[in-house]
CSV table of C-alpha atoms and ligand atoms in Angstrom, one decimal:
chain,number,residue,atom,x,y,z
A,13,MET,CA,1.2,4.3,6.7
A,14,PRO,CA,0.4,6.1,10.4
A,15,ARG,CA,-2.2,8.4,10.2
A,16,VAL,CA,-4.4,10.8,12.3
A,17,ASN,CA,-8.0,12.0,11.5
A,18,THR,CA,-8.7,15.5,10.9
A,19,VAL,CA,-12.0,17.1,10.3
A,20,LEU,CA,-11.5,17.3,6.3
A,21,GLY,CA,-9.9,13.4,6.7
A,22,PRO,CA,-7.3,11.0,7.6
A,23,ILE,CA,-3.7,12.2,6.9
A,24,PRO,CA,-0.3,10.6,7.2
A,25,THR,CA,1.1,11.4,10.5
A,26,GLU,CA,4.2,13.3,8.9
A,27,GLU,CA,2.2,16.1,7.3
A,28,LEU,CA,0.8,17.3,11.2
A,29,GLY,CA,3.8,19.1,11.5
A,30,LEU,CA,3.8,21.4,14.9
A,31,VAL,CA,1.2,20.2,17.1
A,32,ALA,CA,-1.3,21.9,19.5
A,33,VAL,CA,-2.0,19.3,21.4
A,34,HIS,CA,-4.7,20.6,23.3
A,35,GLU,CA,-6.4,24.0,22.5
A,36,HIS,CA,-9.8,24.8,22.2
A,37,ILE,CA,-11.6,26.7,19.3
A,38,GLY,CA,-14.6,28.0,21.4
A,39,TYR,CA,-15.5,25.8,24.5
A,40,GLY,CA,-18.7,26.7,26.5
A,41,MET,CA,-20.7,25.0,29.1
A,42,PRO,CA,-23.4,22.7,27.5
A,43,GLY,CA,-26.9,25.6,27.1
A,44,SER,CA,-24.4,28.1,26.2
A,45,GLU,CA,-25.6,27.6,22.5
A,46,LEU,CA,-29.1,28.9,24.2
A,47,ASP,CA,-28.5,31.9,26.0
A,48,THR,CA,-29.1,35.3,23.5
A,49,ARG,CA,-26.6,37.0,25.5
A,50,TRP,CA,-23.8,35.2,25.1
A,51,TRP,CA,-24.8,32.9,22.0
A,52,LYS,CA,-22.3,34.4,19.3
A,53,SER,CA,-23.1,35.3,15.5
A,54,PRO,CA,-20.9,33.3,12.6
A,55,GLU,CA,-19.6,36.6,11.8
A,56,GLU,CA,-18.0,37.1,15.7
A,57,ARG,CA,-16.7,33.5,16.0
A,58,TYR,CA,-14.7,33.5,12.2
A,59,ASP,CA,-13.7,37.1,13.3
A,60,GLU,CA,-12.0,36.1,16.4
A,61,THR,CA,-10.9,32.9,15.0
A,62,VAL,CA,-9.2,33.3,11.8
A,63,PRO,CA,-6.8,35.6,12.8
A,64,LYS,CA,-5.4,33.3,15.4
A,65,LEU,CA,-5.1,30.1,12.9
A,66,ARG,CA,-3.9,32.5,10.4
A,67,GLN,CA,-1.0,33.6,12.5
A,68,PHE,CA,-0.5,30.3,14.0
A,69,HIS,CA,-0.3,28.8,10.7
A,70,GLU,CA,2.5,31.8,9.5
A,71,TYR,CA,4.0,30.7,12.6
A,72,GLY,CA,5.0,27.0,11.7
A,73,GLY,CA,2.0,25.6,13.5
A,74,GLY,CA,0.5,22.7,11.3
A,75,THR,CA,-2.0,21.0,13.6
A,76,PHE,CA,-4.5,22.6,16.3
A,77,VAL,CA,-6.2,19.7,18.6
A,78,ASP,CA,-9.1,21.0,19.8
A,79,ALA,CA,-10.1,19.0,22.9
A,80,THR,CA,-13.4,20.5,23.1
A,81,GLY,CA,-15.5,16.8,23.2
A,82,ILE,CA,-19.4,16.5,23.1
A,83,CYS,CA,-22.0,19.1,24.7
A,84,ASN,CA,-19.2,22.0,24.9
A,85,GLY,CA,-19.6,23.7,22.2
A,86,ARG,CA,-18.0,21.1,19.6
A,87,ASP,CA,-19.0,22.4,15.9
A,88,VAL,CA,-17.0,20.1,13.2
A,89,ASN,CA,-18.7,22.2,10.2
A,90,TYR,CA,-17.3,25.4,11.3
A,91,TYR,CA,-13.9,23.6,11.8
A,92,GLN,CA,-14.1,21.6,8.8
A,93,SER,CA,-14.3,25.5,6.8
A,94,LEU,CA,-11.8,27.0,9.6
A,95,SER,CA,-9.4,24.1,8.3
A,96,GLU,CA,-10.4,24.7,4.4
A,97,LYS,CA,-9.5,28.5,5.1
A,98,THR,CA,-6.5,28.8,7.2
A,99,GLY,CA,-4.8,25.5,6.2
A,100,VAL,CA,-4.4,24.8,9.6
A,101,HIS,CA,-4.8,20.7,10.0
A,102,ILE,CA,-7.8,20.5,13.3
A,103,VAL,CA,-8.2,17.4,15.3
A,104,ALA,CA,-11.5,17.3,16.5
A,105,SER,CA,-12.6,15.1,19.7
A,106,THR,CA,-15.1,12.7,20.7
A,107,GLY,CA,-15.4,12.0,24.6
A,108,PHE,CA,-16.4,14.6,27.5
A,109,VAL,CA,-14.4,17.4,29.3
A,110,GLY,CA,-16.1,15.5,32.3
A,111,GLY,CA,-18.8,13.4,33.7
A,112,ASP,CA,-20.1,17.1,35.0
A,113,THR,CA,-20.5,19.0,31.5
A,114,ALA,CA,-22.5,15.7,29.7
A,115,LEU,CA,-26.2,16.6,29.4
A,116,PRO,CA,-28.4,13.7,30.9
A,117,PHE,CA,-28.9,11.7,27.6
A,118,PHE,CA,-25.4,10.7,27.8
A,119,ALA,CA,-25.0,10.8,31.6
A,120,ARG,CA,-27.5,8.3,32.0
A,121,ALA,CA,-25.9,5.5,29.3
A,122,SER,CA,-24.3,2.7,30.2
A,123,VAL,CA,-20.1,2.3,29.4
A,124,ASP,CA,-21.1,-0.1,26.6
A,125,TYR,CA,-23.0,2.6,24.8
A,126,LEU,CA,-20.6,5.5,25.2
A,127,ALA,CA,-18.0,3.0,24.1
A,128,ALA,CA,-19.9,2.2,20.9
A,129,HIS,CA,-21.1,6.3,20.6
A,130,PHE,CA,-16.9,7.0,20.6
A,131,ILE,CA,-16.1,4.4,18.2
A,132,HIS,CA,-18.9,5.3,16.1
A,133,GLU,CA,-17.1,9.4,16.0
A,134,ILE,CA,-13.9,7.8,15.3
A,135,THR,CA,-14.9,5.7,12.3
A,136,VAL,CA,-18.0,6.6,10.7
A,137,GLY,CA,-17.9,10.5,11.8
A,138,ILE,CA,-19.5,13.0,14.1
A,139,GLY,CA,-23.1,13.5,13.1
A,140,THR,CA,-23.4,14.4,9.4
A,141,THR,CA,-20.3,16.0,9.1
A,142,GLY,CA,-18.4,12.8,7.9
A,143,GLY,CA,-15.4,14.5,9.9
A,144,ARG,CA,-14.0,11.4,12.0
A,145,ALA,CA,-12.8,12.4,15.7
A,146,GLY,CA,-9.1,11.9,16.2
A,147,ILE,CA,-8.9,11.9,19.9
A,148,ILE,CA,-11.3,10.8,23.2
A,149,LYS,CA,-11.9,12.8,25.7
A,150,VAL,CA,-12.1,12.5,29.3
A,151,GLY,CA,-12.1,14.7,32.3
A,152,VAL,CA,-12.3,14.7,36.2
A,153,SER,CA,-15.2,16.4,37.4
A,154,ARG,CA,-15.2,19.3,39.4
A,155,GLY,CA,-14.5,18.4,43.0
A,156,GLY,CA,-11.5,17.1,42.9
A,157,ARG,CA,-12.2,13.6,42.7
A,158,MET,CA,-13.8,11.0,39.7
A,159,THR,CA,-17.5,10.4,39.9
A,160,ASP,CA,-19.0,7.0,39.2
A,161,LEU,CA,-20.1,8.7,35.9
A,162,ASP,CA,-16.3,9.8,34.9
A,163,LYS,CA,-15.4,6.5,35.7
A,164,ARG,CA,-17.7,5.1,32.6
A,165,ILE,CA,-16.6,7.7,30.4
A,166,TYR,CA,-12.8,6.5,31.5
A,167,ARG,CA,-13.7,2.8,30.9
A,168,ALA,CA,-15.6,3.6,27.8
A,169,ALA,CA,-13.0,5.9,26.2
A,170,ALA,CA,-10.4,2.8,27.0
A,171,LYS,CA,-12.7,0.4,24.8
A,172,ALA,CA,-12.9,2.9,22.3
A,173,ALA,CA,-9.4,3.6,22.5
A,174,LEU,CA,-8.7,-0.4,22.1
A,175,ALA,CA,-10.8,-0.5,19.3
A,176,THR,CA,-9.7,2.0,17.3
A,177,GLY,CA,-6.4,2.9,17.7
A,178,VAL,CA,-7.2,6.5,18.8
A,179,PRO,CA,-5.4,8.3,22.2
A,180,VAL,CA,-7.0,9.3,24.9
A,181,LEU,CA,-6.7,12.9,26.5
A,182,THR,CA,-7.9,13.7,30.1
A,183,HIS,CA,-8.9,17.0,31.9
A,184,LEU,CA,-6.9,17.0,34.8
A,185,ALA,CA,-4.3,14.1,36.0
A,186,ILE,CA,-5.5,14.1,39.6
A,187,ASP,CA,-6.7,11.1,41.3
A,188,ALA,CA,-4.8,9.3,38.7
A,189,GLU,CA,-5.0,5.8,40.7
A,190,ASN,CA,-8.6,5.5,40.0
A,191,ALA,CA,-7.6,6.4,35.9
A,192,ILE,CA,-5.2,4.6,35.7
A,193,ALA,CA,-6.4,1.4,37.5
A,194,ILE,CA,-9.5,1.8,34.5
A,195,PHE,CA,-6.8,1.8,31.5
A,196,THR,CA,-4.9,-1.1,33.4
A,197,GLU,CA,-8.2,-3.6,33.9
A,198,GLU,CA,-9.1,-2.7,30.3
A,199,GLY,CA,-5.4,-3.1,28.5
A,200,LEU,CA,-4.7,0.1,27.3
A,201,PRO,CA,-1.4,1.1,27.5
A,202,LEU,CA,-0.6,4.0,29.2
A,203,ASP,CA,1.5,5.5,26.6
A,204,ARG,CA,-1.7,6.1,24.9
A,205,VAL,CA,-2.7,8.4,27.2
A,206,LEU,CA,-2.0,11.9,27.9
A,207,PHE,CA,-2.4,13.1,31.4
A,208,GLY,CA,-3.4,16.6,31.3
A,209,HIS,CA,-3.3,19.6,33.2
A,210,VAL,CA,0.1,18.6,35.1
A,211,ASP,CA,0.7,22.2,35.1
A,212,ASP,CA,-2.1,24.1,36.2
A,213,GLY,CA,-2.2,26.3,39.1
A,214,VAL,CA,-4.7,24.8,40.9
A,215,ASN,CA,-3.8,20.9,40.2
A,216,ALA,CA,0.1,21.6,40.5
A,217,ASP,CA,1.0,20.5,43.9
A,218,LYS,CA,-1.6,17.5,43.7
A,219,THR,CA,-0.6,16.0,40.8
A,220,ARG,CA,1.6,13.3,40.5
A,221,ASP,CA,3.1,13.8,37.7
A,222,THR,CA,6.7,11.7,38.2
A,223,TRP,CA,4.2,9.0,39.4
A,224,ILE,CA,2.0,8.9,36.6
A,225,ALA,CA,5.3,8.9,34.2
A,226,ASP,CA,6.9,6.2,35.9
A,227,GLN,CA,3.3,4.0,35.0
A,228,GLY,CA,3.9,4.7,31.4
A,229,GLY,CA,1.8,8.1,30.9
A,230,ARG,CA,2.1,10.5,28.5
A,231,ILE,CA,2.2,13.8,30.6
A,232,GLY,CA,0.5,17.2,29.3
A,233,PHE,CA,2.0,20.7,30.3
A,234,ASP,CA,-0.7,22.3,28.8
A,235,THR,CA,-1.8,25.0,30.3
A,236,PHE,CA,0.9,27.4,29.4
A,237,GLY,CA,0.4,31.1,29.4
A,238,TYR,CA,-2.3,31.2,32.4
A,239,GLU,CA,-0.5,33.3,34.2
A,240,THR,CA,-1.0,35.3,37.0
A,241,GLU,CA,0.8,38.1,35.5
A,242,LEU,CA,-2.4,38.8,32.8
A,243,PRO,CA,-4.5,41.8,32.8
A,244,ASP,CA,-7.2,39.2,34.3
A,245,PRO,CA,-5.7,35.8,35.2
A,246,PRO,CA,-8.0,33.2,36.0
A,247,PHE,CA,-8.4,30.8,38.8
A,248,TRP,CA,-6.0,28.2,37.5
A,249,ALA,CA,-3.3,31.0,37.0
A,250,ARG,CA,0.0,30.5,37.9
A,251,PRO,CA,3.1,32.5,37.9
A,252,ARG,CA,5.0,32.0,34.7
A,253,ARG,CA,8.5,31.5,35.4
A,254,GLN,CA,7.5,28.9,38.2
A,255,ARG,CA,5.6,26.4,35.6
A,256,LEU,CA,8.7,27.1,33.2
A,257,GLU,CA,10.6,25.4,36.2
A,258,HIS,CA,8.6,22.6,37.2
A,259,PHE,CA,8.6,21.8,33.2
A,260,LEU,CA,12.6,21.9,32.3
A,261,ARG,CA,12.7,20.2,36.1
A,262,PHE,CA,10.4,17.2,34.9
A,263,ILE,CA,12.4,17.3,31.5
A,264,GLY,CA,15.6,17.3,32.9
A,265,GLU,CA,14.8,14.2,34.8
A,266,GLY,CA,14.8,12.3,31.7
A,267,ARG,CA,11.6,12.6,30.6
A,268,LEU,CA,11.8,14.9,27.2
A,269,HIS,CA,9.8,11.6,25.7
A,270,GLN,CA,6.9,11.9,28.0
A,271,VAL,CA,6.1,15.3,27.7
A,272,LEU,CA,3.1,17.4,25.5
A,273,ALA,CA,3.1,20.8,25.3
A,274,SER,CA,0.0,23.3,24.4
A,275,ALA,CA,-1.9,26.5,26.1
A,276,ASP,CA,-5.6,25.2,26.1
A,277,ALA,CA,-6.6,28.5,24.8
A,278,ASN,CA,-9.6,29.5,23.2
A,279,CYS,CA,-10.6,31.0,19.8
A,280,SER,CA,-13.5,31.8,20.3
A,281,PRO,CA,-14.7,31.3,23.6
A,282,LEU,CA,-19.0,30.6,24.2
A,283,GLY,CA,-20.6,31.7,27.0
A,284,TRP,CA,-18.1,33.4,29.3
A,285,PRO,CA,-15.5,36.3,28.3
A,286,GLY,CA,-12.5,33.8,28.4
A,287,VAL,CA,-9.7,34.6,29.5
A,288,LYS,CA,-8.1,38.4,27.2
A,289,GLY,CA,-4.2,37.8,26.1
A,290,HIS,CA,-4.0,34.6,25.7
A,291,THR,CA,-4.2,32.5,22.3
A,292,VAL,CA,-2.7,29.6,20.9
A,293,ASN,CA,0.2,31.2,19.5
A,294,TYR,CA,1.7,31.8,23.0
A,295,ILE,CA,3.3,28.6,22.1
A,296,PHE,CA,5.5,30.7,19.3
A,297,GLU,CA,5.6,34.3,21.0
A,298,ASP,CA,6.3,32.9,24.2
A,299,LEU,CA,7.1,29.2,25.3
A,300,ILE,CA,9.2,28.3,22.6
A,301,PRO,CA,11.4,31.6,23.1
A,302,ASP,CA,11.5,30.7,26.8
A,303,LEU,CA,12.5,27.3,26.0
A,304,ARG,CA,15.7,28.5,23.4
A,305,ALA,CA,16.5,30.9,26.4
A,306,ALA,CA,16.6,28.2,29.1
A,307,GLY,CA,19.3,26.2,26.9
A,308,LEU,CA,16.8,23.8,25.0
A,309,ASP,CA,18.3,22.9,21.6
A,310,GLU,CA,16.1,22.8,18.3
A,311,ALA,CA,16.3,18.9,18.7
A,312,ALA,CA,14.7,19.3,22.0
A,313,ILE,CA,12.0,21.6,20.6
A,314,THR,CA,10.9,19.0,17.7
A,315,THR,CA,10.7,16.1,20.2
A,316,ILE,CA,8.0,18.1,21.8
A,317,PHE,CA,6.1,19.8,19.6
A,318,VAL,CA,6.7,17.3,16.4
A,319,ASP,CA,7.8,14.1,17.2
A,320,ASN,CA,5.7,13.3,20.6
A,321,PRO,CA,2.4,14.3,19.7
A,322,ALA,CA,2.5,12.4,16.1
A,323,SER,CA,3.5,9.4,17.7
A,324,PHE,CA,0.5,10.0,20.5
A,325,LEU,CA,-1.7,10.9,17.9
A,326,SER,CA,-0.9,8.2,15.4
A,327,ILE,CA,-3.6,5.5,15.3
A,328,THR,CA,-2.1,2.6,16.2
A,329,ASN,CA,-4.2,0.1,14.4
B,418,LIG,ZN1,-9.1,22.1,27.5
């Protein structure tokens, strides 16, 4: 039976329900946990996070994929407790958001060492938590081109994905020719890869989303809600209408089965103020109503938020 690793153990794929496929319980740069000004007490973190997850569950949300990876504040014991208290399935990541947030110990590691580490986190568990990773995170470092370290991480991720059947999720879909070359060399089918952030305000113009889709990759419109209309829009914000039209145009070209959508929000950001007014619940409060208003039927909405993530997240071996 197809299954997915959650922090509380594997579950049958059909229990995932509606999935927010690229989110964060709390993302911070490596070292933020050492900063007395920025580190949050357990009370603050629960206070900021539990109401958002409860609301997600009440709206009909089933599964929250935490795309945080190693070194950026991932905390699996905490995720296990949040999942038990709110009833939301939480999927944790192995891998790295990008080479530029891998601490030196990992930055110097070989492809084989990194692959073995990812496989351990997927098949045995993350640290002593017993929670197994359900996805492998990789990404392009700041600067817009893949670094040598990024490439090693992508190659290790491809090896780990093939060995375990767990899929790969990328931060940024720029420089996709290099990424696809690595995945293809390793023999990883591209429907096991979600190329993320094709919709963000910085990279949307540079990302060859239709080309990636033509190669067979899955496409992540996963920064919904980072809008220029927010009171404090981040630099990667984009006008709401423009992003929505991009998404509708893309699926209107016959690519409904290749898209995944999410909000990439932080429940409780670590070491930075976060973006006020933006949460995972944008999916229910704004995005799904916008899609209905644009004429999408319930079957299409189920495809985007239930069927496509189920197919993507299911362990294939
Ligand atoms: Zn993210």
